[in-house]
Each structure stands twice: as C-alpha cells, then as structure tokens.
CSV table of N, CA, C and O in Angstrom, one decimal:
chain,number,residue,atom,x,y,z
A,1,ARG,N,192.6,195.1,199.0
A,1,ARG,CA,193.2,196.2,198.8
A,1,ARG,C,192.7,197.3,200.3
A,1,ARG,O,192.4,196.9,200.9
A,2,TYR,N,193.8,198.2,200.3
A,2,TYR,CA,194.0,199.2,201.4
A,2,TYR,C,193.9,200.4,201.1
A,2,TYR,O,194.8,200.6,200.1
A,3,HIS,N,193.2,201.5,201.7
A,3,HIS,CA,193.0,202.6,201.3
A,3,HIS,C,193.7,203.5,202.3
A,3,HIS,O,193.9,203.5,203.4
A,4,LEU,N,194.7,204.3,201.7
A,4,LEU,CA,195.6,204.9,202.6
A,4,LEU,C,196.1,206.2,202.1
A,4,LEU,O,196.1,206.3,200.4
A,5,ASP,N,196.1,207.3,202.5
A,5,ASP,CA,196.0,208.7,201.9
A,5,ASP,C,195.4,208.9,200.4
A,5,ASP,O,196.2,209.3,199.6
A,6,ASP,N,194.1,208.4,200.9
A,6,ASP,CA,193.3,209.0,199.0
A,6,ASP,C,193.8,207.8,198.2
A,6,ASP,O,193.8,208.2,196.6
A,7,ALA,N,194.9,206.9,198.5
A,7,ALA,CA,195.2,205.7,197.4
A,7,ALA,C,194.5,204.3,197.7
A,7,ALA,O,194.3,204.2,198.7
A,8,VAL,N,194.2,203.9,196.8
A,8,VAL,CA,194.2,202.3,197.0
A,8,VAL,C,195.2,201.7,196.6
A,8,VAL,O,195.8,201.4,195.2
A,9,ILE,N,195.8,200.6,197.7
A,9,ILE,CA,197.1,200.0,197.4
A,9,ILE,C,196.6,198.6,197.5
A,9,ILE,O,196.1,198.3,198.2
A,10,PRO,N,197.7,197.3,197.0
A,10,PRO,CA,197.5,196.4,197.3
A,10,PRO,C,197.8,195.7,198.5
A,10,PRO,O,198.8,196.3,199.0
A,11,LEU,N,196.9,195.1,199.0
A,11,LEU,CA,197.0,194.3,200.2
A,11,LEU,C,197.4,192.9,200.3
A,11,LEU,O,196.7,192.2,199.5
A,12,VAL,N,198.3,192.8,200.7
A,12,VAL,CA,198.7,191.1,201.1
A,12,VAL,C,198.9,190.2,202.1
A,12,VAL,O,199.6,191.2,203.0
A,13,SER,N,199.1,188.7,202.6
A,13,SER,CA,199.0,188.7,203.6
A,13,SER,C,200.7,188.2,203.9
A,13,SER,O,201.1,187.4,202.4
A,14,LEU,N,201.4,188.5,204.7
A,14,LEU,CA,202.5,188.2,204.8
A,14,LEU,C,203.2,186.4,205.1
A,14,LEU,O,204.0,186.2,204.7
A,15,ARG,N,201.8,186.1,205.8
A,15,ARG,CA,201.8,185.0,205.9
A,15,ARG,C,202.0,184.0,204.4
A,15,ARG,O,202.5,182.8,204.5
A,16,ALA,N,200.9,184.0,204.1
A,16,ALA,CA,200.9,183.8,202.6
A,16,ALA,C,202.2,183.8,202.1
A,16,ALA,O,202.3,182.7,201.0
A,17,GLN,N,202.6,185.0,201.8
A,17,GLN,CA,203.6,185.3,200.9
A,17,GLN,C,205.2,184.3,201.2
A,17,GLN,O,205.7,183.4,200.8
A,18,LEU,N,205.1,184.1,202.5
A,18,LEU,CA,205.8,183.3,203.4
A,18,LEU,C,206.0,181.7,203.4
A,18,LEU,O,206.3,180.8,203.7
A,19,GLY,N,204.7,181.4,202.9
A,19,GLY,CA,204.0,180.1,202.5
A,19,GLY,C,203.8,179.2,204.2
A,19,GLY,O,204.3,178.0,204.6
A,20,LEU,N,203.5,180.0,205.2
A,20,LEU,CA,203.5,179.8,206.5
A,20,LEU,C,201.8,179.1,206.9
A,20,LEU,O,201.1,179.5,206.0
A,21,GLU,N,201.9,178.3,208.1
A,21,GLU,CA,200.5,177.4,208.2
A,21,GLU,C,199.2,178.2,208.5
A,21,GLU,O,200.1,179.4,209.0
A,22,ASP,N,198.1,178.0,208.1
A,22,ASP,CA,196.9,178.5,208.6
A,22,ASP,C,197.3,180.2,208.2
A,22,ASP,O,196.9,181.2,208.6
A,23,ALA,N,197.7,180.5,206.6
A,23,ALA,CA,197.8,181.8,206.6
A,23,ALA,C,196.2,182.2,206.4
A,23,ALA,O,195.5,182.1,205.7
A,24,ARG,N,196.5,183.3,207.0
A,24,ARG,CA,195.2,184.0,207.2
A,24,ARG,C,194.8,185.1,205.6
A,24,ARG,O,195.9,185.4,204.9
A,25,ASP,N,193.6,185.6,205.3
A,25,ASP,CA,193.1,186.1,204.0
A,25,ASP,C,193.2,187.8,204.4
A,25,ASP,O,193.3,188.1,205.1
A,26,ALA,N,194.5,188.0,203.3
A,26,ALA,CA,194.9,189.3,203.5
A,26,ALA,C,193.6,190.6,203.8
A,26,ALA,O,193.6,191.3,204.2
A,27,ARG,N,192.4,190.0,202.9
A,27,ARG,CA,191.3,191.0,203.0
A,27,ARG,C,190.9,190.6,204.6
A,27,ARG,O,189.9,191.9,205.1
A,28,ASP,N,190.9,190.2,205.5
A,28,ASP,CA,190.7,190.5,206.8
A,28,ASP,C,191.6,191.2,207.6
A,28,ASP,O,191.8,191.2,208.9
A,29,ALA,N,192.4,191.4,207.0
A,29,ALA,CA,193.4,192.6,208.2
A,29,ALA,C,193.0,193.3,209.1
A,29,ALA,O,193.3,193.4,210.1
A,30,GLY,N,191.4,193.3,209.4
A,30,GLY,CA,190.8,194.5,210.3
A,30,GLY,C,190.9,193.3,211.3
A,30,GLY,O,190.5,194.1,212.3
A,31,ASP,N,190.7,192.3,211.3
A,31,ASP,CA,190.4,191.1,212.4
A,31,ASP,C,192.0,191.3,213.1
A,31,ASP,O,191.6,191.7,214.6
A,32,ALA,N,192.5,190.7,213.0
A,32,ALA,CA,193.7,190.8,214.1
A,32,ALA,C,195.3,190.9,213.3
A,32,ALA,O,195.4,190.8,212.1
A,33,GLY,N,196.4,191.3,214.0
A,33,GLY,CA,197.3,191.8,213.3
A,33,GLY,C,197.4,193.4,212.7
A,33,GLY,O,196.5,194.1,213.3
A,34,GLN,N,198.2,193.5,212.2
A,34,GLN,CA,198.4,194.9,211.6
A,34,GLN,C,198.6,195.2,210.3
A,34,GLN,O,199.3,193.9,209.9
A,35,VAL,N,198.9,196.2,209.4
A,35,VAL,CA,199.5,196.3,208.5
A,35,VAL,C,200.5,197.1,208.5
A,35,VAL,O,200.4,198.5,209.2
A,36,VAL,N,201.8,196.8,207.8
A,36,VAL,CA,202.9,198.0,207.2
A,36,VAL,C,202.8,198.0,205.6
A,36,VAL,O,202.4,197.4,204.6
A,37,VAL,N,203.2,199.1,205.5
A,37,VAL,CA,203.1,199.7,203.9
A,37,VAL,C,204.7,199.8,203.6
A,37,VAL,O,205.5,200.4,204.6
A,38,VAL,N,204.9,199.2,202.8
A,38,VAL,CA,206.3,199.3,202.5
A,38,VAL,C,206.5,199.8,201.0
A,38,VAL,O,205.4,199.8,200.1
A,39,ARG,N,207.4,200.4,200.5
A,39,ARG,CA,207.3,201.1,199.2
A,39,ARG,C,208.8,200.8,198.4
A,39,ARG,O,209.7,200.4,198.9
A,40,GLY,N,208.4,200.1,196.9
A,40,GLY,CA,209.4,199.7,196.5
A,40,GLY,C,209.8,200.2,195.0
A,40,GLY,O,208.8,201.3,194.5
A,41,GLY,N,210.5,199.8,194.2
A,41,GLY,CA,210.4,200.4,192.8
A,41,GLY,C,208.9,200.1,191.8
A,41,GLY,O,208.9,200.8,190.9
A,42,THR,N,208.5,199.3,192.4
A,42,THR,CA,207.1,199.3,191.5
A,42,THR,C,205.7,199.8,192.2
A,42,THR,O,204.7,199.8,192.0
A,43,GLY,N,206.1,200.7,193.3
A,43,GLY,CA,205.0,201.6,194.2
A,43,GLY,C,204.9,200.7,195.8
A,43,GLY,O,205.8,200.3,196.1
A,44,ARG,N,203.7,201.2,196.1
A,44,ARG,CA,203.7,200.7,197.4
A,44,ARG,C,202.8,199.4,197.5
A,44,ARG,O,201.7,199.1,196.8
A,45,THR,N,203.2,198.7,199.0
A,45,THR,CA,202.2,197.5,199.3
A,45,THR,C,201.7,197.3,200.4
A,45,THR,O,202.5,198.1,201.2
A,46,ALA,N,200.8,197.2,200.7
A,46,ALA,CA,200.6,197.1,202.2
A,46,ALA,C,200.6,195.5,202.7
A,46,ALA,O,199.8,194.4,202.1
A,47,LEU,N,201.2,195.3,203.6
A,47,LEU,CA,201.5,193.4,204.5
A,47,LEU,C,200.8,193.5,205.6
A,47,LEU,O,201.0,194.2,206.6
A,48,HIS,N,199.8,192.8,205.7
A,48,HIS,CA,199.2,192.0,207.1
A,48,HIS,C,199.9,191.3,207.5
A,48,HIS,O,200.4,190.1,207.0
A,49,VAL,N,200.2,192.1,208.9
A,49,VAL,CA,201.4,190.9,209.9
A,49,VAL,C,200.8,190.5,210.9
A,49,VAL,O,199.3,191.3,211.4
A,50,ASP,N,201.3,189.9,211.5
A,50,ASP,CA,200.8,189.5,212.9
A,50,ASP,C,200.8,190.8,213.8
A,50,ASP,O,200.1,190.9,214.8
A,51,ALA,N,202.2,191.0,214.1
A,51,ALA,CA,201.9,192.5,215.1
A,51,ALA,C,203.2,193.2,214.3
A,51,ALA,O,204.2,192.6,214.1
A,52,CYS,N,203.7,194.2,215.1
A,52,CYS,CA,204.5,195.2,214.9
A,52,CYS,C,205.3,195.4,216.0
A,52,CYS,O,204.7,195.8,217.0
A,53,LEU,N,206.5,195.3,216.0
A,53,LEU,CA,207.4,195.6,217.4
A,53,LEU,C,208.2,196.6,217.3
A,53,LEU,O,208.1,197.2,218.9
A,54,ALA,N,208.7,197.5,216.5
A,54,ALA,CA,208.7,198.6,216.3
A,54,ALA,C,208.7,199.5,215.0
A,54,ALA,O,208.2,198.7,213.9
A,55,GLN,N,209.1,200.4,214.7
A,55,GLN,CA,208.8,201.3,213.5
A,55,GLN,C,210.1,202.0,213.4
A,55,GLN,O,211.3,202.4,214.1
A,56,ARG,N,211.1,201.6,211.7
A,56,ARG,CA,212.1,202.1,211.4
A,56,ARG,C,212.1,202.7,210.0
A,56,ARG,O,211.4,202.2,209.5
A,57,ASP,N,213.0,203.6,209.6
A,57,ASP,CA,212.8,204.0,208.2
A,57,ASP,C,214.4,203.3,208.0
A,57,ASP,O,215.2,204.0,208.3
A,58,VAL,N,214.1,202.8,206.8
A,58,VAL,CA,215.5,202.3,206.3
A,58,VAL,C,215.8,202.3,205.1
A,58,VAL,O,214.8,202.8,203.9
A,59,VAL,N,217.0,201.9,204.4
A,59,VAL,CA,217.2,202.3,203.0
A,59,VAL,C,217.9,200.5,202.5
A,59,VAL,O,218.4,200.0,203.0
A,60,VAL,N,217.1,200.5,201.6
A,60,VAL,CA,217.1,198.8,201.0
A,60,VAL,C,218.4,199.1,199.8
A,60,VAL,O,217.9,199.4,198.9
A,61,LYS,N,219.2,198.4,199.7
A,61,LYS,CA,220.1,198.3,199.0
A,61,LYS,C,220.1,196.8,198.0
A,61,LYS,O,219.9,195.8,198.8
A,62,PRO,N,220.4,196.9,197.0
A,62,PRO,CA,220.0,195.7,196.1
A,62,PRO,C,221.2,194.5,196.1
A,62,PRO,O,222.1,194.8,196.7
A,63,LEU,N,220.6,193.5,196.3
A,63,LEU,CA,221.5,192.0,196.4
A,63,LEU,C,222.2,191.8,194.9
A,63,LEU,O,221.6,191.8,194.2
A,64,PRO,N,223.5,191.0,195.2
A,64,PRO,CA,223.9,191.0,193.9
A,64,PRO,C,223.3,189.3,193.6
A,64,PRO,O,223.0,188.6,194.3
A,65,ARG,N,223.0,188.8,192.2
A,65,ARG,CA,222.7,187.9,191.6
A,65,ARG,C,223.6,187.2,192.1
A,65,ARG,O,225.0,186.7,191.7
A,66,VAL,N,223.2,185.8,192.7
A,66,VAL,CA,224.3,184.7,192.9
A,66,VAL,C,223.8,183.5,191.9
A,66,VAL,O,222.7,183.2,192.0
A,67,ARG,N,224.3,183.2,191.1
A,67,ARG,CA,224.3,182.3,190.2
A,67,ARG,C,223.7,180.8,191.0
A,67,ARG,O,224.2,180.3,191.9
A,68,GLY,N,222.7,180.3,190.4
A,68,GLY,CA,222.0,178.8,191.0
A,68,GLY,C,221.4,179.6,192.2
A,68,GLY,O,220.9,178.5,192.7
A,69,ALA,N,221.0,180.3,192.9
A,69,ALA,CA,220.4,180.7,193.9
A,69,ALA,C,218.9,181.0,193.9
A,69,ALA,O,218.5,181.7,192.8
A,70,MET,N,218.3,180.7,194.7
A,70,MET,CA,216.7,180.9,194.7
A,70,MET,C,216.6,182.4,194.8
A,70,MET,O,216.9,183.1,195.5
A,71,ALA,N,215.5,182.9,194.1
A,71,ALA,CA,215.5,184.5,194.3
A,71,ALA,C,214.4,184.7,194.9
A,71,ALA,O,213.3,185.2,194.7
A,72,ILE,N,214.8,184.9,196.7
A,72,ILE,CA,213.8,184.6,197.6
A,72,ILE,C,214.0,186.7,198.0
A,72,ILE,O,213.2,186.4,198.6
A,73,ALA,N,214.8,186.8,197.7
A,73,ALA,CA,215.3,188.2,198.0
A,73,ALA,C,215.8,189.2,197.1
A,73,ALA,O,216.9,188.8,196.5
A,74,ASN,N,215.2,190.3,197.1
A,74,ASN,CA,216.1,191.3,196.1
A,74,ASN,C,216.6,192.1,197.0
A,74,ASN,O,217.8,192.9,196.3
A,75,GLY,N,216.7,192.7,198.1
A,75,GLY,CA,217.8,193.8,198.7
A,75,GLY,C,217.9,193.5,199.7
A,75,GLY,O,217.0,192.6,200.8
A,76,ALA,N,218.7,194.1,200.7
A,76,ALA,CA,219.0,194.3,202.4
A,76,ALA,C,219.2,195.4,203.0
A,76,ALA,O,219.8,196.5,202.0
A,77,THR,N,219.2,195.5,204.1
A,77,THR,CA,219.3,196.5,204.8
A,77,THR,C,220.2,196.5,205.7
A,77,THR,O,220.2,195.1,206.2
C-alpha cells in the first residue's frame, strides 16, 4: 500500500509484474527505486520502479483486440 493525498492505493512492483529476475518486494519501495502513480479505469495504482528518467502527461488509447494474441497490453500512447 502507498499513501498519497490522504488516500491509500495499491503498490505493486513493476519488476514482479514483468516477471524479471530478482523482483523486489513492492512493500520495500522506500529502499531503492521510485514510485510512479498511474490512473486507469479502475482507479490509481502505485508502481515501484528502478528509476524515472522523465515525467510526461499522456492519454492512453485502447488497443483493438487481436484474435489469438496474448492480452499483455490494454492501451497505447
């Protein structure tokens, strides 16, 4: 969990979500790395990341479903 603006939002490790080796526990976000807060249709989520190189405001557009394709991305910008 991550506290932001008087709210508690879920905190997940991006490394773990991507299945990378040595995925750090998202609860240890204070150790190394940074937290990026993203907002989607179901609310906000905090992603524990290794580093942030820049900050951008973007609009994510839904991707069309491709028959037989893996559902690894829901949108693109």
